[in-house]
Short mmCIF file of C-alpha atoms in Angstrom, two decimals:
data_model
loop_
_atom_site.label_atom_id
_atom_site.label_comp_id
_atom_site.label_asym_id
_atom_site.label_seq_id
_atom_site.Cartn_x
_atom_site.Cartn_y
_atom_site.Cartn_z
CA MET R 1 109.78 99.08 115.76
CA ASP R 2 107.37 98.57 118.67
CA LEU R 3 104.01 98.40 116.91
CA THR R 4 102.09 98.48 120.18
CA THR R 5 103.08 102.08 120.95
CA VAL R 6 103.54 103.60 117.50
CA ARG R 7 102.10 107.09 116.88
CA LEU R 8 101.66 108.68 113.47
CA GLN R 9 101.40 112.29 112.34
CA ALA R 10 99.70 114.14 109.51
CA PRO R 11 100.88 117.70 108.85
CA ALA R 12 98.75 120.79 109.25
CA THR R 13 97.11 122.48 106.28
CA LEU R 14 96.33 126.15 105.73
CA THR R 15 92.88 125.64 107.25
CA ALA R 16 93.29 122.71 109.68
CA PRO R 17 95.72 121.77 112.47
CA ALA R 18 98.15 118.87 112.41
CA LEU R 19 96.83 115.45 113.37
CA GLU R 20 98.19 112.77 115.63
CA LEU R 21 97.20 109.12 115.29
CA ARG R 22 97.81 107.34 118.60
CA PRO R 23 96.68 104.17 120.41
CA TRP R 24 93.29 104.42 122.08
CA SER R 25 93.29 105.10 125.82
CA PRO R 26 90.66 104.52 128.55
CA ALA R 27 90.72 108.32 128.92
CA ASP R 28 89.00 108.49 125.51
CA ALA R 29 85.91 106.56 126.65
CA ALA R 30 83.68 109.53 127.53
CA ASP R 31 84.53 111.35 124.29
CA LEU R 32 83.88 108.17 122.33
CA VAL R 33 80.39 107.87 123.81
CA ALA R 34 79.65 111.52 123.03
CA VAL R 35 80.77 111.16 119.41
CA PHE R 36 78.44 108.23 118.76
CA ARG R 37 75.53 109.57 120.81
CA ASP R 38 75.25 112.73 118.72
CA ASP R 39 75.77 111.23 115.26
CA GLU R 40 73.03 109.16 113.64
CA ALA R 41 75.04 108.67 110.42
CA LEU R 42 78.01 107.28 112.31
CA ARG R 43 75.79 104.83 114.19
CA ARG R 44 74.30 103.67 110.89
CA TRP R 45 77.66 103.02 109.23
CA THR R 46 79.49 101.62 112.28
CA SER R 47 78.07 98.43 113.75
CA ASP R 48 80.26 98.17 116.86
CA GLY R 49 80.04 101.72 118.23
CA PRO R 50 79.78 102.09 122.04
CA HIS R 51 76.54 103.38 123.58
CA ASP R 52 77.65 104.04 127.16
CA LEU R 53 80.81 104.40 129.25
CA ALA R 54 81.04 100.70 130.07
CA SER R 55 80.79 99.62 126.42
CA ALA R 56 83.28 102.31 125.41
CA LEU R 57 85.81 101.03 127.95
CA ARG R 58 85.29 97.46 126.71
CA TRP R 59 85.81 98.64 123.13
CA VAL R 60 89.05 100.43 124.05
CA ARG R 61 90.35 97.38 125.93
CA GLU R 62 89.57 95.20 122.92
CA GLN R 63 91.47 97.57 120.59
CA ARG R 64 94.47 97.41 122.90
CA ARG R 65 94.31 93.61 123.09
CA LEU R 66 94.13 93.23 119.31
CA ARG R 67 97.01 95.68 118.85
CA HIS R 68 99.20 93.58 121.13
CA SER R 69 98.21 90.42 119.25
CA GLY R 70 99.10 92.07 115.92
CA GLU R 71 95.62 91.46 114.48
CA ARG R 72 94.32 95.02 114.43
CA PHE R 73 95.99 98.42 114.79
CA SER R 74 93.46 101.08 115.80
CA PHE R 75 94.35 104.74 116.18
CA ALA R 76 92.47 107.62 117.76
CA VAL R 77 92.80 110.68 115.52
CA VAL R 78 93.27 113.87 117.55
CA GLU R 79 94.34 117.46 117.02
CA THR R 80 97.88 118.10 118.21
CA GLY R 81 97.31 121.74 119.15
CA ASP R 82 96.31 121.12 122.77
CA ARG R 83 99.40 119.07 123.53
CA GLU R 84 101.70 121.54 121.77
CA LYS R 85 100.26 124.30 123.96
CA GLY R 86 100.97 122.32 127.12
CA GLY R 87 97.57 120.67 127.63
CA GLN R 88 97.04 119.02 130.99
CA ASP R 89 96.33 115.52 129.68
CA GLN R 90 99.46 114.57 127.76
CA GLU R 91 98.29 111.00 127.16
CA LYS R 92 94.97 112.06 125.72
CA GLY R 93 96.26 115.06 123.74
CA GLY R 94 93.88 117.18 121.66
CA ARG R 95 90.22 116.90 120.73
CA LEU R 96 89.03 113.55 119.38
CA LEU R 97 88.36 113.83 115.64
CA GLY R 98 88.06 110.26 114.46
CA HIS R 99 89.48 106.78 114.14
CA VAL R 100 91.52 104.78 111.61
CA VAL R 101 92.34 101.09 111.69
CA LEU R 102 94.49 98.51 109.92
CA LYS R 103 93.01 95.00 110.10
CA ARG R 104 95.42 92.16 109.44
CA ARG R 105 94.14 89.01 107.77
CA ALA R 106 95.36 85.40 107.85
CA PRO R 107 99.12 84.96 108.28
CA ASP R 108 99.43 83.61 104.73
CA SER R 109 97.57 86.58 103.21
CA ALA R 110 99.43 89.54 101.72
CA SER R 111 96.43 91.84 102.01
CA ALA R 112 94.90 93.83 104.85
CA GLU R 113 91.88 96.06 105.30
CA VAL R 114 91.75 99.68 106.39
CA GLY R 115 88.81 101.54 107.86
CA TYR R 116 88.00 104.86 109.42
CA TRP R 117 85.32 107.13 110.79
CA THR R 118 85.25 110.86 111.44
CA ALA R 119 83.33 112.67 114.15
CA ALA R 120 80.55 114.95 112.90
CA HIS R 121 82.26 118.09 114.19
CA ALA R 122 85.43 117.24 112.24
CA ARG R 123 83.95 116.52 108.81
CA GLY R 124 84.72 118.78 105.88
CA ARG R 125 88.18 119.64 107.22
CA GLY R 126 90.23 117.01 105.39
CA VAL R 127 90.65 114.86 108.51
CA ALA R 128 89.71 111.53 106.91
CA PRO R 129 92.01 111.66 103.85
CA ARG R 130 94.95 112.96 105.88
CA ALA R 131 94.53 110.32 108.59
CA LEU R 132 93.96 107.51 106.09
CA GLY R 133 96.94 108.69 104.06
CA ALA R 134 99.19 108.52 107.13
CA LEU R 135 97.89 105.05 108.03
CA THR R 136 98.37 103.79 104.46
CA GLN R 137 101.96 104.98 104.28
CA TRP R 138 102.72 103.46 107.70
CA ALA R 139 101.19 100.10 106.71
CA PHE R 140 103.41 99.82 103.64
CA ASP R 141 106.48 101.00 105.58
CA ALA R 142 105.95 98.88 108.71
CA PHE R 143 105.20 95.53 107.06
CA PRO R 144 107.14 93.71 104.32
CA PRO R 145 105.54 93.04 100.91
CA ASP R 146 104.81 89.39 101.73
CA GLU R 147 102.67 90.55 104.68
CA VAL R 148 100.99 93.69 103.31
CA ALA R 149 101.09 94.11 99.53
CA ARG R 150 97.51 95.33 99.13
CA LEU R 151 95.08 97.36 101.22
CA ASP R 152 91.30 97.19 100.86
CA LEU R 153 88.84 99.91 101.89
CA VAL R 154 85.22 98.71 102.15
CA HIS R 155 82.13 100.84 102.73
CA GLN R 156 78.38 100.79 102.11
CA VAL R 157 77.12 102.13 98.80
CA ASP R 158 75.23 104.96 100.51
CA ASN R 159 78.43 106.31 102.08
CA THR R 160 79.42 108.39 99.06
CA ALA R 161 81.87 110.48 101.11
CA SER R 162 84.04 107.37 101.55
CA CYS R 163 84.32 107.06 97.77
CA ARG R 164 85.78 110.56 97.69
CA VAL R 165 88.19 109.79 100.54
CA ALA R 166 89.31 106.60 98.79
CA ASP R 167 90.00 108.51 95.58
CA LYS R 168 91.99 111.21 97.39
CA CYS R 169 94.16 108.54 99.04
CA GLY R 170 94.90 106.61 95.86
CA TYR R 171 92.48 103.71 96.42
CA THR R 172 90.91 102.65 93.14
CA PHE R 173 87.42 101.19 92.87
CA GLY R 174 87.58 97.41 92.68
CA GLU R 175 84.13 95.87 92.88
CA VAL R 176 80.62 95.93 94.32
CA LEU R 177 80.16 93.61 97.29
CA PRO R 178 76.80 92.02 98.13
CA ALA R 179 75.07 92.99 101.36
CA ALA R 180 76.02 90.96 104.44
CA PRO R 181 73.62 91.82 107.30
CA PRO R 182 73.79 92.82 110.05
CA ALA R 183 77.21 94.45 109.66
CA PHE R 184 76.55 95.41 106.02
CA PRO R 185 72.79 95.72 105.46
CA LEU R 186 73.38 97.23 101.99
CA ASP R 187 75.72 96.42 99.12
CA GLY R 188 79.24 97.75 99.50
CA HIS R 189 82.17 99.08 97.50
CA ARG R 190 85.68 97.70 97.71
CA HIS R 191 88.50 100.14 96.89
CA VAL R 192 92.05 98.87 96.57
CA ARG R 193 95.52 100.32 96.89
CA VAL R 194 98.61 98.28 96.01
CA ARG R 195 102.06 99.18 97.31
CA ALA R 196 104.35 100.72 94.70
CA ASP R 197 106.94 97.91 94.69
CA SER R 198 104.17 95.32 94.17
CA ARG R 199 102.89 97.21 91.12
CA LYS R 200 106.43 97.30 89.74
CA ASP R 201 106.94 93.58 90.37
CA ARG R 202 103.64 92.71 88.65
CA ALA R 203 104.50 94.89 85.65
CA GLN R 204 107.91 93.24 85.32
CA ALA R 205 106.38 89.76 85.58
CA ALA R 206 103.80 90.61 82.92
CA HIS R 207 106.57 91.89 80.64
CA VAL R 208 108.52 88.64 81.07
CA ARG R 209 105.41 86.56 80.29
CA ARG R 210 104.80 88.56 77.09
CA ARG R 211 108.40 87.99 75.98
CA GLU R 212 108.11 84.25 76.70
CA VAL R 213 104.96 84.01 74.57
CA ARG R 214 106.61 85.63 71.55
#
C-alpha cells in the first residue's frame, strides 16, 4: 500500500453526504485560511492554524513532507458530492469540512496519536466521528500491531465536544494531562483506543499469569 497517496471514505448518512479523506493539496490553501479566519474556537484549540495564504501553503507543504517521511498522515475531510456530480476540480473534490491526522511516535513505540478539527459550518452533522472512525480503522489496518497497537486522542478540558466524539469512536477516557503552554494552555484529557487483537492478547496473557500464580 502506498501510504503517501491513500484516500479514505466514510459512508453517507440519512442527513449528511459521504466523506472523503484525502491528502492535503495546495489548492486547499485559500479554503484553509477562510476556515480559520472565521472560527475563533478553532483558533483557540489549534495552535498551528494558518493566518494567510502564504502560511497555509507552508502548512500544506509540511503535511506533505511529513506524510512522505511516514511521521504524520494528515487528511483533508471533504464532501464527495461535488466530485460525484462531475465537479471541475477533481483533485480538490467537494467542500472542505475538516481535518484528521495520525501522528506516529518513535520507531520503538507501539502507540500513535490521532487528532482532528471540524470547520464551523460542518459541526453538528456527524463529520468528526465519521472521519475519526475511518482514520482509526485505517490506522489499525495499515500498520502491524508492533507499530500501532494503541491510539491516543488528546484535547483541552474545555473542548467538551471532543469528549463526545471520543466516546462515539470507542476511545475511553484515560487520564487528565497537566497544561503545557503554549500549545496546551489548559489541562487536557487523554482518551485511548486499543486495537482488538491487542486487547485479546492482553487478556490471554493475564489469564496465563493467573493460572501460573495458582
